[in-house]
């Protein structure tokens, strides 16, 4: 069962620019209920833009977004308000993530104040229960952001996002800039909460190891386009860009990691080619056909899709 169906989605920030530059380009994708869908790619590839469009924090330029079989693409602010509690964003838990003058109780109660009409005592009870679910307790209620560690702030951020019991959460770089041990704790927490609360996640990250660990499927984006959708990124990657991303990040020895960068050409400016494959300017395997025709995203086997002429010879 699909929670989201995304059909032909485009996002263009400057619609007057010629040629048009798309942050997200003709995206077709489904998010299944109960899955953790990973979204990877370099900075600026359109990952966060896609996450924000699903939550309707940004309006698509074109295309449709179907949520729970409802077309929400053109929903107004008040229509979105009725379903906003069902979809939330989990941000990085860095020091700037929260209002410095707010206590933990105020931070977590913000969404409750917007969407629920319970008594203060009932709200506090919910907040304490939520804090316990994320591994904290009521002694944190009166703390401020700067009085907590990065891991504690991240847990508060998760509690804030989940207090309204959403069915869908976008985790946008939720485990970035934290150390390895803490990252493992947060990933374990996120997967545990998914099971307990029946959540579906869109897990946006440039951390391939984290994605590999918790995601059921992974979408690889390059300059606003999906180049591969893979059930297991570590074992099944076939697109030259996915392989290069993997080689650059999963190699434990940093010296070897540097060498692996030759798997794609360094480009001075990342520009979307006017025609052909979006990755052609950096791909070591580019052929004449790659400059002439854009490869379609084609099914390799049931859940595995690749957009590459090399992987689908003519
Ligand atoms: Fe490289 Fe061509 Fe495949 Fe694009 S279609 S990734 S340029 S081989």
Coordinates of C-alpha atoms and ligand atoms in Angstrom, one line a residue:
X1 CA 0.0 0.0 0.0
X2 CA 1.4 3.4 -1.0
X3 CA 1.4 6.3 1.4
X4 CA 2.7 8.7 -1.3
X5 CA 2.5 8.6 -5.0
X6 CA 4.6 11.3 -6.7
X7 CA 3.8 11.8 -10.4
X8 CA 5.9 13.9 -12.7
X9 CA 7.1 16.3 -10.0
X10 CA 9.1 19.4 -11.0
X11 CA 10.5 22.3 -8.9
X12 CA 11.9 25.3 -10.6
X13 CA 12.9 28.3 -8.4
X14 CA 13.4 30.9 -11.2
X15 CA 10.7 30.2 -13.7
X16 CA 11.9 33.1 -15.9
X17 CA 15.5 31.8 -16.3
X18 CA 16.3 30.4 -19.8
X19 CA 17.0 27.5 -20.0
X20 CA 15.0 26.6 -16.9
X21 CA 17.0 25.1 -14.1
X22 CA 15.1 22.4 -12.2
X23 CA 15.9 21.5 -8.6
X24 CA 13.7 18.5 -9.1
X25 CA 13.0 17.2 -12.6
X26 CA 10.1 14.9 -13.7
X27 CA 10.2 12.7 -10.6
X28 CA 8.0 9.6 -10.3
X29 CA 8.1 7.8 -7.1
X30 CA 6.1 5.9 -4.5
X31 CA 6.6 5.8 -0.7
X32 CA 5.1 2.6 0.7
X33 CA 3.4 2.5 4.0
X34 CA 5.7 1.4 6.8
X35 CA 9.0 1.6 4.8
X36 CA 12.1 3.7 5.4
X37 CA 12.9 5.2 2.0
X38 CA 16.4 6.5 1.8
X39 CA 17.2 9.5 -0.4
X40 CA 20.9 10.1 -1.2
X41 CA 23.0 12.3 -3.4
X42 CA 25.4 15.2 -3.2
X43 CA 24.4 18.6 -1.7
X44 CA 22.1 20.5 -4.1
X45 CA 20.8 17.4 -5.8
X46 CA 17.2 18.2 -4.8
X47 CA 16.9 15.8 -1.8
X48 CA 15.7 18.4 0.7
X49 CA 13.5 20.1 -1.9
X50 CA 11.7 16.8 -2.5
X51 CA 11.2 16.3 1.2
X52 CA 9.8 19.8 1.6
X53 CA 7.4 19.3 -1.3
X54 CA 6.0 16.1 0.1
X55 CA 5.2 18.0 3.3
X56 CA 3.9 20.9 1.2
X57 CA 6.4 23.3 2.8
X58 CA 7.3 24.1 -0.8
X59 CA 4.9 24.1 -3.7
X60 CA 5.9 22.0 -6.8
X61 CA 6.1 23.8 -10.1
X62 CA 4.4 20.9 -11.9
X63 CA 3.3 17.4 -11.1
X64 CA 1.0 15.7 -8.5
X65 CA 1.5 14.6 -4.9
X66 CA -1.0 11.9 -3.7
X67 CA -1.0 11.3 0.0
X68 CA -3.2 8.4 1.3
X69 CA -5.0 8.4 -2.0
X70 CA -5.8 12.2 -1.7
X71 CA -4.3 14.6 -4.3
X72 CA -2.9 17.2 -2.0
X73 CA -0.9 19.1 -4.7
X74 CA -3.2 22.2 -4.7
X75 CA -4.3 22.0 -1.1
X76 CA -4.7 25.4 0.5
X77 CA -3.1 26.4 3.9
X78 CA -6.3 25.5 5.7
X79 CA -6.8 22.2 3.9
X80 CA -3.2 21.3 4.7
X81 CA -3.7 22.3 8.4
X82 CA -6.2 19.4 8.7
X83 CA -3.6 16.8 7.7
X84 CA -0.4 18.6 8.8
X85 CA -0.3 16.6 12.1
X86 CA 0.0 13.4 10.0
X87 CA 3.3 14.5 8.4
X88 CA 6.3 16.0 10.2
X89 CA 10.0 16.9 9.7
X90 CA 12.8 15.7 11.9
X91 CA 15.7 18.2 11.6
X92 CA 19.3 18.0 12.6
X93 CA 19.6 18.5 16.4
X94 CA 22.2 21.2 16.3
X95 CA 22.4 24.1 18.7
X96 CA 20.6 26.4 16.4
X97 CA 17.7 24.0 15.8
X98 CA 15.6 25.4 18.7
X99 CA 14.6 28.8 20.1
X100 CA 17.3 29.5 22.7
X101 CA 14.7 31.0 25.1
X102 CA 12.5 27.9 25.0
X103 CA 12.6 25.0 27.5
X104 CA 12.3 21.4 26.3
X105 CA 8.7 21.5 27.5
X106 CA 7.9 24.6 25.4
X107 CA 9.7 23.2 22.4
X108 CA 7.8 19.9 22.4
X109 CA 4.5 21.6 23.3
X110 CA 4.6 24.0 20.3
X111 CA 2.9 21.5 17.9
X112 CA 0.5 20.4 20.6
X113 CA -0.6 24.0 21.2
X114 CA -1.2 24.4 17.5
X115 CA -3.2 21.2 16.9
X116 CA -4.7 19.9 20.2
X117 CA -7.1 21.4 22.7
X118 CA -6.1 19.4 25.7
X119 CA -5.6 20.8 29.2
X120 CA -2.0 21.8 30.2
X121 CA -1.8 18.8 32.5
X122 CA -2.8 16.4 29.7
X123 CA -0.3 18.0 27.4
X124 CA 2.5 17.7 30.0
X125 CA 1.6 14.0 30.5
X126 CA 1.9 13.4 26.8
X127 CA 5.3 15.3 26.6
X128 CA 6.7 13.2 29.5
X129 CA 5.6 10.0 27.9
X130 CA 7.1 11.1 24.6
X131 CA 10.4 12.1 26.3
X132 CA 10.5 8.6 27.8
X133 CA 10.0 7.1 24.3
X134 CA 13.0 8.9 23.0
X135 CA 15.2 7.9 26.0
X136 CA 14.9 11.0 28.1
X137 CA 12.8 11.7 31.2
X138 CA 10.9 14.5 32.9
X139 CA 14.0 16.1 34.4
X140 CA 14.6 17.5 30.9
X141 CA 11.4 19.5 30.8
X142 CA 13.0 22.7 32.1
X143 CA 16.3 22.5 30.2
X144 CA 17.3 24.8 27.4
X145 CA 18.9 23.7 24.1
X146 CA 22.4 24.9 25.1
X147 CA 22.2 22.9 28.3
X148 CA 22.0 19.6 26.4
X149 CA 24.4 17.5 24.4
X150 CA 24.0 17.0 20.6
X151 CA 22.4 13.6 21.1
X152 CA 20.0 14.9 23.7
X153 CA 18.9 17.8 21.4
X154 CA 18.4 15.3 18.6
X155 CA 16.2 13.2 20.9
X156 CA 14.2 16.4 21.8
X157 CA 13.9 17.1 18.0
X158 CA 12.5 13.6 17.4
X159 CA 10.1 14.0 20.3
X160 CA 8.8 17.3 19.0
X161 CA 8.3 15.8 15.5
X162 CA 6.5 12.7 16.8
X163 CA 4.4 14.3 19.6
X164 CA 1.3 14.6 17.3
X165 CA 1.7 10.9 16.3
X166 CA 2.2 11.5 12.6
X167 CA 2.2 8.6 10.2
X168 CA 5.0 10.0 8.0
X169 CA 8.2 11.8 9.0
X170 CA 10.9 13.3 6.8
X171 CA 14.3 12.9 8.5
X172 CA 16.5 15.6 6.9
X173 CA 20.1 14.8 7.7
X174 CA 18.9 13.7 11.2
X175 CA 22.2 12.0 11.9
X176 CA 24.6 14.4 10.3
X177 CA 27.4 16.0 12.3
X178 CA 27.2 13.6 15.2
X179 CA 29.8 11.0 16.2
X180 CA 29.6 7.4 15.3
X181 CA 28.4 6.0 18.7
X182 CA 25.7 8.7 18.9
X183 CA 24.7 8.1 15.3
X184 CA 24.1 4.4 16.1
X185 CA 22.0 5.3 19.1
X186 CA 19.8 7.7 17.1
X187 CA 19.4 5.2 14.2
X188 CA 18.4 2.5 16.7
X189 CA 15.9 5.0 18.3
X190 CA 14.4 5.9 14.9
X191 CA 13.9 2.3 13.8
X192 CA 12.5 1.4 17.2
X193 CA 10.0 4.3 17.1
X194 CA 9.0 3.4 13.5
X195 CA 8.0 -0.1 14.8
X196 CA 6.2 1.1 17.9
X197 CA 4.3 4.0 16.2
X198 CA 3.8 2.5 12.8
X199 CA 5.7 5.2 11.0
X200 CA 6.9 5.7 7.5
X201 CA 10.2 7.7 7.0
X202 CA 11.8 9.5 4.1
X203 CA 15.4 9.4 5.3
X204 CA 17.4 12.1 3.6
X205 CA 21.1 11.8 4.1
X206 CA 24.5 12.1 2.5
X207 CA 25.7 9.4 5.0
X208 CA 25.5 6.2 2.8
X209 CA 26.5 4.0 5.8
X210 CA 23.5 5.2 7.8
X211 CA 21.2 4.8 4.8
X212 CA 22.5 1.4 4.2
X213 CA 21.9 0.4 7.7
X214 CA 18.2 1.4 8.2
X215 CA 16.6 1.9 4.8
X216 CA 14.3 -0.6 3.0
X217 CA 14.9 1.0 -0.4
X218 CA 17.2 3.8 -1.5
X219 CA 16.6 6.5 -4.1
X220 CA 19.7 8.0 -5.6
X221 CA 19.4 11.6 -7.0
X222 CA 21.7 13.5 -9.2
X223 CA 21.0 17.1 -10.2
X224 CA 17.3 16.8 -9.5
X225 CA 16.8 13.5 -11.3
X226 CA 16.4 10.0 -9.9
X227 CA 19.2 7.9 -11.4
X228 CA 18.6 4.7 -9.4
X229 CA 16.2 3.1 -6.9
X230 CA 17.7 0.2 -5.1
X231 CA 16.5 -2.2 -2.4
X232 CA 20.1 -2.7 -1.1
X233 CA 22.5 0.0 -2.0
X234 CA 25.6 -1.8 -0.8
X235 CA 25.1 -5.0 -2.8
X236 CA 23.1 -4.0 -5.8
X237 CA 24.3 -0.6 -7.0
X238 CA 24.8 -0.5 -10.7
X239 CA 24.5 3.1 -11.9
X240 CA 28.0 4.7 -12.3
X241 CA 27.0 7.6 -10.0
X242 CA 25.7 5.3 -7.2
X243 CA 28.9 3.2 -7.5
X244 CA 31.1 6.3 -7.2
X245 CA 29.1 7.6 -4.2
X246 CA 29.5 4.2 -2.5
X247 CA 33.2 4.0 -3.3
X248 CA 33.8 7.5 -2.0
X249 CA 32.0 6.9 1.3
X250 CA 32.0 3.3 2.4
X251 CA 35.8 2.8 2.2
X252 CA 37.1 2.9 5.8
X253 CA 40.6 4.0 4.8
X254 CA 40.5 7.7 3.9
X255 CA 43.6 7.4 1.6
X256 CA 41.8 4.8 -0.5
X257 CA 38.7 7.0 -0.3
X258 CA 40.6 9.8 -2.0
X259 CA 41.7 7.5 -4.8
X260 CA 38.1 6.3 -5.3
X261 CA 37.1 9.9 -6.3
X262 CA 38.5 9.2 -9.8
X263 CA 35.4 7.1 -10.3
X264 CA 33.8 10.3 -11.4
X265 CA 35.2 13.4 -13.0
X266 CA 35.4 16.5 -10.9
X267 CA 33.2 19.1 -12.5
X268 CA 33.9 22.8 -12.0
X269 CA 30.3 23.7 -12.3
X270 CA 27.5 21.2 -11.9
X271 CA 25.2 22.1 -14.8
X272 CA 22.3 20.1 -16.1
X273 CA 23.0 19.1 -19.7
X274 CA 20.4 20.4 -22.2
X275 CA 19.9 16.8 -23.5
X276 CA 21.1 13.3 -22.8
X277 CA 22.1 11.7 -19.4
X278 CA 22.2 14.1 -16.5
X279 CA 25.5 12.5 -15.3
X280 CA 27.3 12.6 -18.7
X281 CA 29.7 15.4 -17.8
X282 CA 31.2 13.4 -14.9
X283 CA 30.7 9.9 -16.0
X284 CA 33.8 7.9 -17.0
X285 CA 31.7 5.6 -19.2
X286 CA 29.8 8.2 -21.2
X287 CA 29.3 7.2 -24.8
X288 CA 27.7 9.0 -27.8
X289 CA 24.2 7.8 -26.9
X290 CA 24.6 9.3 -23.4
X291 CA 24.9 12.8 -24.9
X292 CA 22.0 12.3 -27.3
X293 CA 19.3 10.6 -25.3
X294 CA 18.2 10.8 -21.7
X295 CA 18.1 7.3 -20.3
X296 CA 14.7 6.3 -18.9
X297 CA 14.4 5.0 -15.3
X298 CA 13.8 1.3 -16.2
X299 CA 13.1 -1.7 -14.0
X300 CA 16.1 -4.0 -13.7
X301 CA 14.1 -6.4 -11.5
X302 CA 11.0 -6.0 -9.4
X303 CA 12.2 -3.2 -7.0
X304 CA 15.4 -2.1 -8.7
X305 CA 15.3 0.8 -11.3
X306 CA 18.2 2.3 -13.1
X307 CA 18.5 5.3 -15.5
X308 CA 21.6 4.4 -17.5
X309 CA 22.3 3.4 -21.1
X310 CA 25.1 1.2 -20.0
X311 CA 22.9 -0.9 -17.7
X312 CA 20.2 -1.2 -20.4
X313 CA 22.1 -1.7 -23.7
X314 CA 20.1 -0.8 -26.8
Ligands
LIG1 FE1 27.2 7.3 -17.7 FE2 25.9 7.1 -20.0 FE3 25.1 5.7 -17.9 FE4 24.8 8.4 -18.0 S1 23.8 6.9 -19.3 S2 25.5 7.2 -16.3 S3 26.6 9.0 -19.0 S4 27.0 5.5 -19.0

